[in-house]
Coordinates of N, CA, C and O in Angstrom, one line a residue:
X21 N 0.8 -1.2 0.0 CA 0.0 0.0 0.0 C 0.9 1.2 0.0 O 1.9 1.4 0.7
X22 N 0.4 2.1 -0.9 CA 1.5 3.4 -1.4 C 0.8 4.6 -1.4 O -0.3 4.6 -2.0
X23 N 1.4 5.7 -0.8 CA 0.5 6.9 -0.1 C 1.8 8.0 -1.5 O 2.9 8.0 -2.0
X24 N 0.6 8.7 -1.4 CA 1.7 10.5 -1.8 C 1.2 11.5 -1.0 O 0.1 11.9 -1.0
X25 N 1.8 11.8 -0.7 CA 1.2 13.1 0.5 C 1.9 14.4 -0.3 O 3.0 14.6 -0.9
X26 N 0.8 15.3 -0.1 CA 0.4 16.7 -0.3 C 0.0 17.5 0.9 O -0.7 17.1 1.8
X27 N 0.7 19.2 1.0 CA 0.3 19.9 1.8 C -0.2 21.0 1.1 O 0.3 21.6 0.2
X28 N -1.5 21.1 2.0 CA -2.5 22.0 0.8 C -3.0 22.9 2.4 O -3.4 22.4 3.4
X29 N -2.7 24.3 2.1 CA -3.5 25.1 3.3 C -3.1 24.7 4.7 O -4.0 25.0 5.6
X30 N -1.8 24.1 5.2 CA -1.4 23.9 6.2 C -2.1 22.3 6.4 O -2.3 21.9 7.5
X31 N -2.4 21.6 5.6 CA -3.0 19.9 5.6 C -2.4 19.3 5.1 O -1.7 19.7 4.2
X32 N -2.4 18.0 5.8 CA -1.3 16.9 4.9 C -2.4 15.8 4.1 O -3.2 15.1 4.7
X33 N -2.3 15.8 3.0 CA -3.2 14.6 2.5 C -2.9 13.8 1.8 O -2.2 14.1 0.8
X34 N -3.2 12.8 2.0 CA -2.3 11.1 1.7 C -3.5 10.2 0.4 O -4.4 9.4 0.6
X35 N -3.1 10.6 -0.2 CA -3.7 10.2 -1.3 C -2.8 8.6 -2.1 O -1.7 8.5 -2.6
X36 N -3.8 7.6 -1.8 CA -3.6 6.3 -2.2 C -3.1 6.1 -4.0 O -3.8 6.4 -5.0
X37 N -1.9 5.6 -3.9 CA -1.4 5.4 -5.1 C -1.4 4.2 -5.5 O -0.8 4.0 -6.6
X38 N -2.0 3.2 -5.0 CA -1.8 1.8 -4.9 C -2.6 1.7 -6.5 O -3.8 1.9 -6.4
X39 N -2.0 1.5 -7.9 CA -3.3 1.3 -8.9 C -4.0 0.1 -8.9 O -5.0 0.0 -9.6
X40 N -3.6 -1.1 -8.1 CA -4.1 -2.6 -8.3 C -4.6 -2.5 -6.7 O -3.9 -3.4 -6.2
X41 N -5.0 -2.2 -6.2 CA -5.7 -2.2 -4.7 C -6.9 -1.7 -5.2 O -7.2 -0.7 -5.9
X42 N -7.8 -2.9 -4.6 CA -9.9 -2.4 -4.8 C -10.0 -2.9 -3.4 O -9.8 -4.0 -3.0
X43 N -10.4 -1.7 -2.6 CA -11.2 -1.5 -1.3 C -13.0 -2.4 -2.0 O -13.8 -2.1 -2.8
X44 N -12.8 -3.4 -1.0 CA -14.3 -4.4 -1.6 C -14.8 -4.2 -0.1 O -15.9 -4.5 0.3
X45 N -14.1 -3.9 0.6 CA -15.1 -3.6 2.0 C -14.8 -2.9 2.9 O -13.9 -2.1 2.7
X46 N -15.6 -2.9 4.2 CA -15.1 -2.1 5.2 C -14.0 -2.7 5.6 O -13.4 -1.7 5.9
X47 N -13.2 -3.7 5.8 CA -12.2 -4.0 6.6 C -11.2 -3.4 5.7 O -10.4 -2.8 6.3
X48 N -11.1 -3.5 4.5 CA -10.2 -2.8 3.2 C -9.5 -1.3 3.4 O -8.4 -0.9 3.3
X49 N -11.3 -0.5 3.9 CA -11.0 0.7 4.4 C -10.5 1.0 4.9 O -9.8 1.9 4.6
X50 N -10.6 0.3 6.2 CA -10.0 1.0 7.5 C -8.4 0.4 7.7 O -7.7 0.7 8.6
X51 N -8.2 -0.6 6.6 CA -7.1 -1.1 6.8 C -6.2 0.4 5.9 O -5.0 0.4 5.9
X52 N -6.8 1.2 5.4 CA -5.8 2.0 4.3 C -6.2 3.3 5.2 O -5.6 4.3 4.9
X53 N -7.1 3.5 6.1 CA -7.3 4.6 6.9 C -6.5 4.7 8.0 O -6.2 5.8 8.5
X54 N -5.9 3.1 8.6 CA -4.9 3.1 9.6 C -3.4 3.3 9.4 O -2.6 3.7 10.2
X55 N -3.2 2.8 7.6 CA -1.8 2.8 7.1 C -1.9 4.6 6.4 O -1.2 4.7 5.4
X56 N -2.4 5.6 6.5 CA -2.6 7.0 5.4 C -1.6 7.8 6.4 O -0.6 8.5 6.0
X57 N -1.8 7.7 7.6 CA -0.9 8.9 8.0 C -1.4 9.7 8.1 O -0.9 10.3 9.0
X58 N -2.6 10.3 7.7 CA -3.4 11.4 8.1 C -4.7 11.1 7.7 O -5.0 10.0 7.1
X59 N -5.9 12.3 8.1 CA -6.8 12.5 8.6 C -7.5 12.9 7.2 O -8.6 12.5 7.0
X60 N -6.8 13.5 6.6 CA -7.0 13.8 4.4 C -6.8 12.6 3.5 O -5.7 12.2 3.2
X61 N -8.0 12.0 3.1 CA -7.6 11.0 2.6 C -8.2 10.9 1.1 O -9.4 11.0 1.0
X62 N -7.6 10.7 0.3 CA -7.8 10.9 -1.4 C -7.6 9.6 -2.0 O -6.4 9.2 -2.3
X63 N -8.7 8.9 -2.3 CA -8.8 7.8 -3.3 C -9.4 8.0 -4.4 O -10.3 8.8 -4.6
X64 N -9.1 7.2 -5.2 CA -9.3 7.3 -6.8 C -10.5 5.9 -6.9 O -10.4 4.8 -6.6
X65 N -11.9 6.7 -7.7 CA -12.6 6.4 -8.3 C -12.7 4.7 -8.6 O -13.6 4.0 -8.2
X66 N -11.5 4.2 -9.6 CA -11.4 3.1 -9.5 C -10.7 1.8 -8.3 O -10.6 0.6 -8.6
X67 N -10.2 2.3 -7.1 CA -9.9 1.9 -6.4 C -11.0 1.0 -5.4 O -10.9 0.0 -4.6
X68 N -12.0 1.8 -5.8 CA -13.6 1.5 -5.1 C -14.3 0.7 -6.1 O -14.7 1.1 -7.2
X69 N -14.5 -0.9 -5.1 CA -15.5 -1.8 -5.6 C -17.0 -0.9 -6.3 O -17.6 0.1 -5.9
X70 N -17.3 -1.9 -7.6 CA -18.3 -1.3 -8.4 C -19.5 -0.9 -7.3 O -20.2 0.0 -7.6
X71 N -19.7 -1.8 -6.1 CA -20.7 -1.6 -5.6 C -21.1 -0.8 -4.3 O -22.1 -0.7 -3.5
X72 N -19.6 -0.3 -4.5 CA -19.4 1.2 -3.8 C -20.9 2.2 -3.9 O -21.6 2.7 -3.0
X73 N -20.9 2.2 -5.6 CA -22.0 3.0 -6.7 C -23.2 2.7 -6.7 O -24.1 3.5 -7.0
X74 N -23.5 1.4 -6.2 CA -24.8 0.9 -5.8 C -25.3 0.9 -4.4 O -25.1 0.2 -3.5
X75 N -26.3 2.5 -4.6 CA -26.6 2.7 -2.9 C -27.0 1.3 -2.4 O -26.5 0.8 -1.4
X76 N -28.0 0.8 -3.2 CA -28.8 -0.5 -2.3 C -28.0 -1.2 -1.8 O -28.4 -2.1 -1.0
X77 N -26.5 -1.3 -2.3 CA -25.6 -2.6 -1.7 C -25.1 -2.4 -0.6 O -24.5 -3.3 0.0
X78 N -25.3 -1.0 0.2 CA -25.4 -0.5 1.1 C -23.4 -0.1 1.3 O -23.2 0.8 2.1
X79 N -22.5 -0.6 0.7 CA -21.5 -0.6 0.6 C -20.9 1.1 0.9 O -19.9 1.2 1.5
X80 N -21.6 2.2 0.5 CA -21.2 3.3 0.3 C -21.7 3.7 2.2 O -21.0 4.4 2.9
X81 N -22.7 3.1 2.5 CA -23.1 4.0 3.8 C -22.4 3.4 4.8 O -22.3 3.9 6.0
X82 N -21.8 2.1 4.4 CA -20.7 1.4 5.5 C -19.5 1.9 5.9 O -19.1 1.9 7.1
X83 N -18.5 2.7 4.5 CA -17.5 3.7 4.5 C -17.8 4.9 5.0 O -17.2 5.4 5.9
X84 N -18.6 5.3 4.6 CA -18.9 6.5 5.0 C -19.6 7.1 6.6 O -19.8 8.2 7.0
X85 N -20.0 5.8 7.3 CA -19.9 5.8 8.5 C -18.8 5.8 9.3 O -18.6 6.5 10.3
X86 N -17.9 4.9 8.7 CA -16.6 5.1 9.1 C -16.0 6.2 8.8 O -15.5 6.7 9.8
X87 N -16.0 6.8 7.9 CA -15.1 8.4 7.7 C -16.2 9.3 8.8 O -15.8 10.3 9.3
X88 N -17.2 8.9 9.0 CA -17.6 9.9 10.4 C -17.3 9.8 11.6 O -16.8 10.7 12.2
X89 N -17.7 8.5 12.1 CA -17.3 7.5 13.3 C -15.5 8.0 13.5 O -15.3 8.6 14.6
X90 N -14.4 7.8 12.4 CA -13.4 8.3 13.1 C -13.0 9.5 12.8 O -11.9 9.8 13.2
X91 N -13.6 10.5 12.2 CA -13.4 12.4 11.9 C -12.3 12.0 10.5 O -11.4 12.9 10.4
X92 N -12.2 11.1 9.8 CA -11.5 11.5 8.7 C -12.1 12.1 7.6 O -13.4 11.9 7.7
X93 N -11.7 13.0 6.4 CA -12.5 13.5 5.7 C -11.9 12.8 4.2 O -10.8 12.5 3.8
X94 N -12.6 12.7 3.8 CA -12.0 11.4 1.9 C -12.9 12.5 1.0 O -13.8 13.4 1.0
X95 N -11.7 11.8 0.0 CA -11.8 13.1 -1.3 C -11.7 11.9 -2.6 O -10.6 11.3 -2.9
X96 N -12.9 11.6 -3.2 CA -12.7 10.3 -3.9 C -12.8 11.4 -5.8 O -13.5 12.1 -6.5
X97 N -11.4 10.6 -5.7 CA -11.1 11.1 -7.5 C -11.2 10.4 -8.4 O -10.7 9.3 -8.4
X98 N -12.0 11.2 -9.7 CA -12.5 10.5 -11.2 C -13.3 10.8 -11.3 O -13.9 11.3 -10.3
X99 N -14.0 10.5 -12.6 CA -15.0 11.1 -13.5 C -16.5 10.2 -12.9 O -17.0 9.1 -13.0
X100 N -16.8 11.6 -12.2 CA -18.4 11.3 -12.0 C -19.3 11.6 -12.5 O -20.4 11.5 -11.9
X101 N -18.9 12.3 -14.1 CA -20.1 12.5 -14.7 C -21.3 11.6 -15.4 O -22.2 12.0 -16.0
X102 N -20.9 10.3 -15.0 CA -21.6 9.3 -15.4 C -23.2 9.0 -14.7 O -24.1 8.2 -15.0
X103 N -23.1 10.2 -13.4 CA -24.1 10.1 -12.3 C -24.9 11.4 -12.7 O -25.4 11.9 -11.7
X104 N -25.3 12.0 -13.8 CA -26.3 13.2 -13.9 C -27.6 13.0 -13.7 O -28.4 13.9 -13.7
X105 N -27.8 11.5 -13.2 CA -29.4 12.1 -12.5 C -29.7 10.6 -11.5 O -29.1 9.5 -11.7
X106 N -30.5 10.7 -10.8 CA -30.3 9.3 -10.1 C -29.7 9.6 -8.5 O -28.7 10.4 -8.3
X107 N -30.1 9.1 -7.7 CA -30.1 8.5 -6.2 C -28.5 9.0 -5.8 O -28.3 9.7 -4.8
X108 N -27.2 8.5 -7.0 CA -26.4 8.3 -6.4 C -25.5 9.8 -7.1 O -24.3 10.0 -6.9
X109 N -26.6 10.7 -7.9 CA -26.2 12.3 -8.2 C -26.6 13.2 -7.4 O -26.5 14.4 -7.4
X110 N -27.1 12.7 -6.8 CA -27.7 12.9 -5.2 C -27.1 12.9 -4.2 O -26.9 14.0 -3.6
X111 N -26.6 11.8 -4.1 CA -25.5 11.5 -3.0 C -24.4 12.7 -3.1 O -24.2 13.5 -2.2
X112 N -23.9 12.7 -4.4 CA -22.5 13.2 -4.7 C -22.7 14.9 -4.5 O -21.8 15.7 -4.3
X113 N -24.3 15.2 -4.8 CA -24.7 16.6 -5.1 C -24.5 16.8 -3.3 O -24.2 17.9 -3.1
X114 N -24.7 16.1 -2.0 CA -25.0 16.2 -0.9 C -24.2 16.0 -0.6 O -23.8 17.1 -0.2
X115 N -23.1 15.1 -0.4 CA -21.4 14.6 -0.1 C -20.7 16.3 -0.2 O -20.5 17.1 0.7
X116 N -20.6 16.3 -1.5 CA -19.8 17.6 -1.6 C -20.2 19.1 -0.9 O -19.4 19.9 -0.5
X117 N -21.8 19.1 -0.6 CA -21.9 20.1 -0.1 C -21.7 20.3 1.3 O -21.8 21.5 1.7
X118 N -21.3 19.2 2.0 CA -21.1 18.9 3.6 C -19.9 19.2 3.9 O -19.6 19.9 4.9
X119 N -18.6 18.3 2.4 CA -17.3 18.7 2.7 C -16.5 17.4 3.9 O -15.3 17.4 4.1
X120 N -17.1 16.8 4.2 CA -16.3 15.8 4.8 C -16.0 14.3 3.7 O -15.1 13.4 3.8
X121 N -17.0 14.3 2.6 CA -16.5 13.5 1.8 C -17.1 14.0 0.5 O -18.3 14.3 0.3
X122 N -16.1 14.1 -0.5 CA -16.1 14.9 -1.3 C -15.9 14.1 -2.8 O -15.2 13.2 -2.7
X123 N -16.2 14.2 -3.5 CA -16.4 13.9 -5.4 C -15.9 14.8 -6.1 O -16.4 15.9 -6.2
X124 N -14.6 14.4 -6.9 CA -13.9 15.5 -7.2 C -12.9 14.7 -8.6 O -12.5 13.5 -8.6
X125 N -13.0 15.4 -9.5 CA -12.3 15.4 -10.7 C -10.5 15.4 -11.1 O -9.9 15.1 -12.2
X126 N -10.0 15.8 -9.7 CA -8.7 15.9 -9.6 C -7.9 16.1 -7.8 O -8.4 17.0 -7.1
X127 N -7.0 15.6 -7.4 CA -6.7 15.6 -6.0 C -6.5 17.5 -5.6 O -6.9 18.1 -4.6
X128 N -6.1 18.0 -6.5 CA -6.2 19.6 -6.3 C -7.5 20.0 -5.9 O -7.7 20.6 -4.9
X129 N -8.7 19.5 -7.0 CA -10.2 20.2 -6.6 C -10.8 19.8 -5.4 O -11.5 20.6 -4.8
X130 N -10.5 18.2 -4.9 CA -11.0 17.8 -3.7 C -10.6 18.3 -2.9 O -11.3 18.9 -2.1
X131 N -8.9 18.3 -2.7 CA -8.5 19.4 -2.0 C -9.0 20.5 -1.3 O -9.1 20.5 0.0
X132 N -9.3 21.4 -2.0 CA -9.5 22.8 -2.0 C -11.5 22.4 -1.7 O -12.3 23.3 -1.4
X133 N -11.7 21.5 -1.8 CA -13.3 21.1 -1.6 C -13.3 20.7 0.5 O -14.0 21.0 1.4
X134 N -12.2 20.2 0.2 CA -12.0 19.4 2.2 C -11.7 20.4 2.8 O -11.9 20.3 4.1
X135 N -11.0 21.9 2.2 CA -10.4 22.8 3.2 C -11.7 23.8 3.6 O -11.9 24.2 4.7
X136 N -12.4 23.9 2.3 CA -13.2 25.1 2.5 C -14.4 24.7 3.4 O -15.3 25.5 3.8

């Protein structure tokens, strides 16, 4: 498991480089939440099981308990334009506006999405 860390705004954020690592569950997560080094945490779009995307698999509300449960904030990068209407453009339209887990097109935008 392979981190790059960035300091953005006095934050350090550890963004997962691993390209052959798929987080398929909660133990996955927290196993890369305990190895990050910090509290900013940036994964990439395809790193996350397909059924991440499938609210009903309930997979998305299991993580994302976890990023509350321990105060980390995730910045998940790639193209989510594939979600323009539907439950889970929803999600992403609500995620982002909260700011503790964020949908973002590039580690710079999520960035600057976790600080504000």
């Amino acid at each position: 498991m392979k981190f790059v860390y960035y300091q953005h705004n006095d934050k350090t954020f550890a963004e997962l480089s691993s390209n052959n690592l798929e987080i398929n569950d909660t133990s996955d997560f927290l196993d890369i939440m305990a190895n990050a080094g910090s509290s900013n945490l940036l994964i990439h779009r395809n790193q996350l099981a397909k059924e991440f995307y499938d609210l009903n698999s309930g997979m998305a509300g299991e993580l994302l308990q976890k990023v509350s449960n321990y105060g980390v904030r995730l910045g998940i990068i790639g193209d989510h334009t594939d979600f323009d209407a539907g439950s889970m453009h929803d999600f992403i339209y609500e995620s982002n506006r909260n700011g503790q887990i964020v949908f973002a097109s590039q580690p710079e935008e999520a960035m600057n999405l976790m600080v504000s």
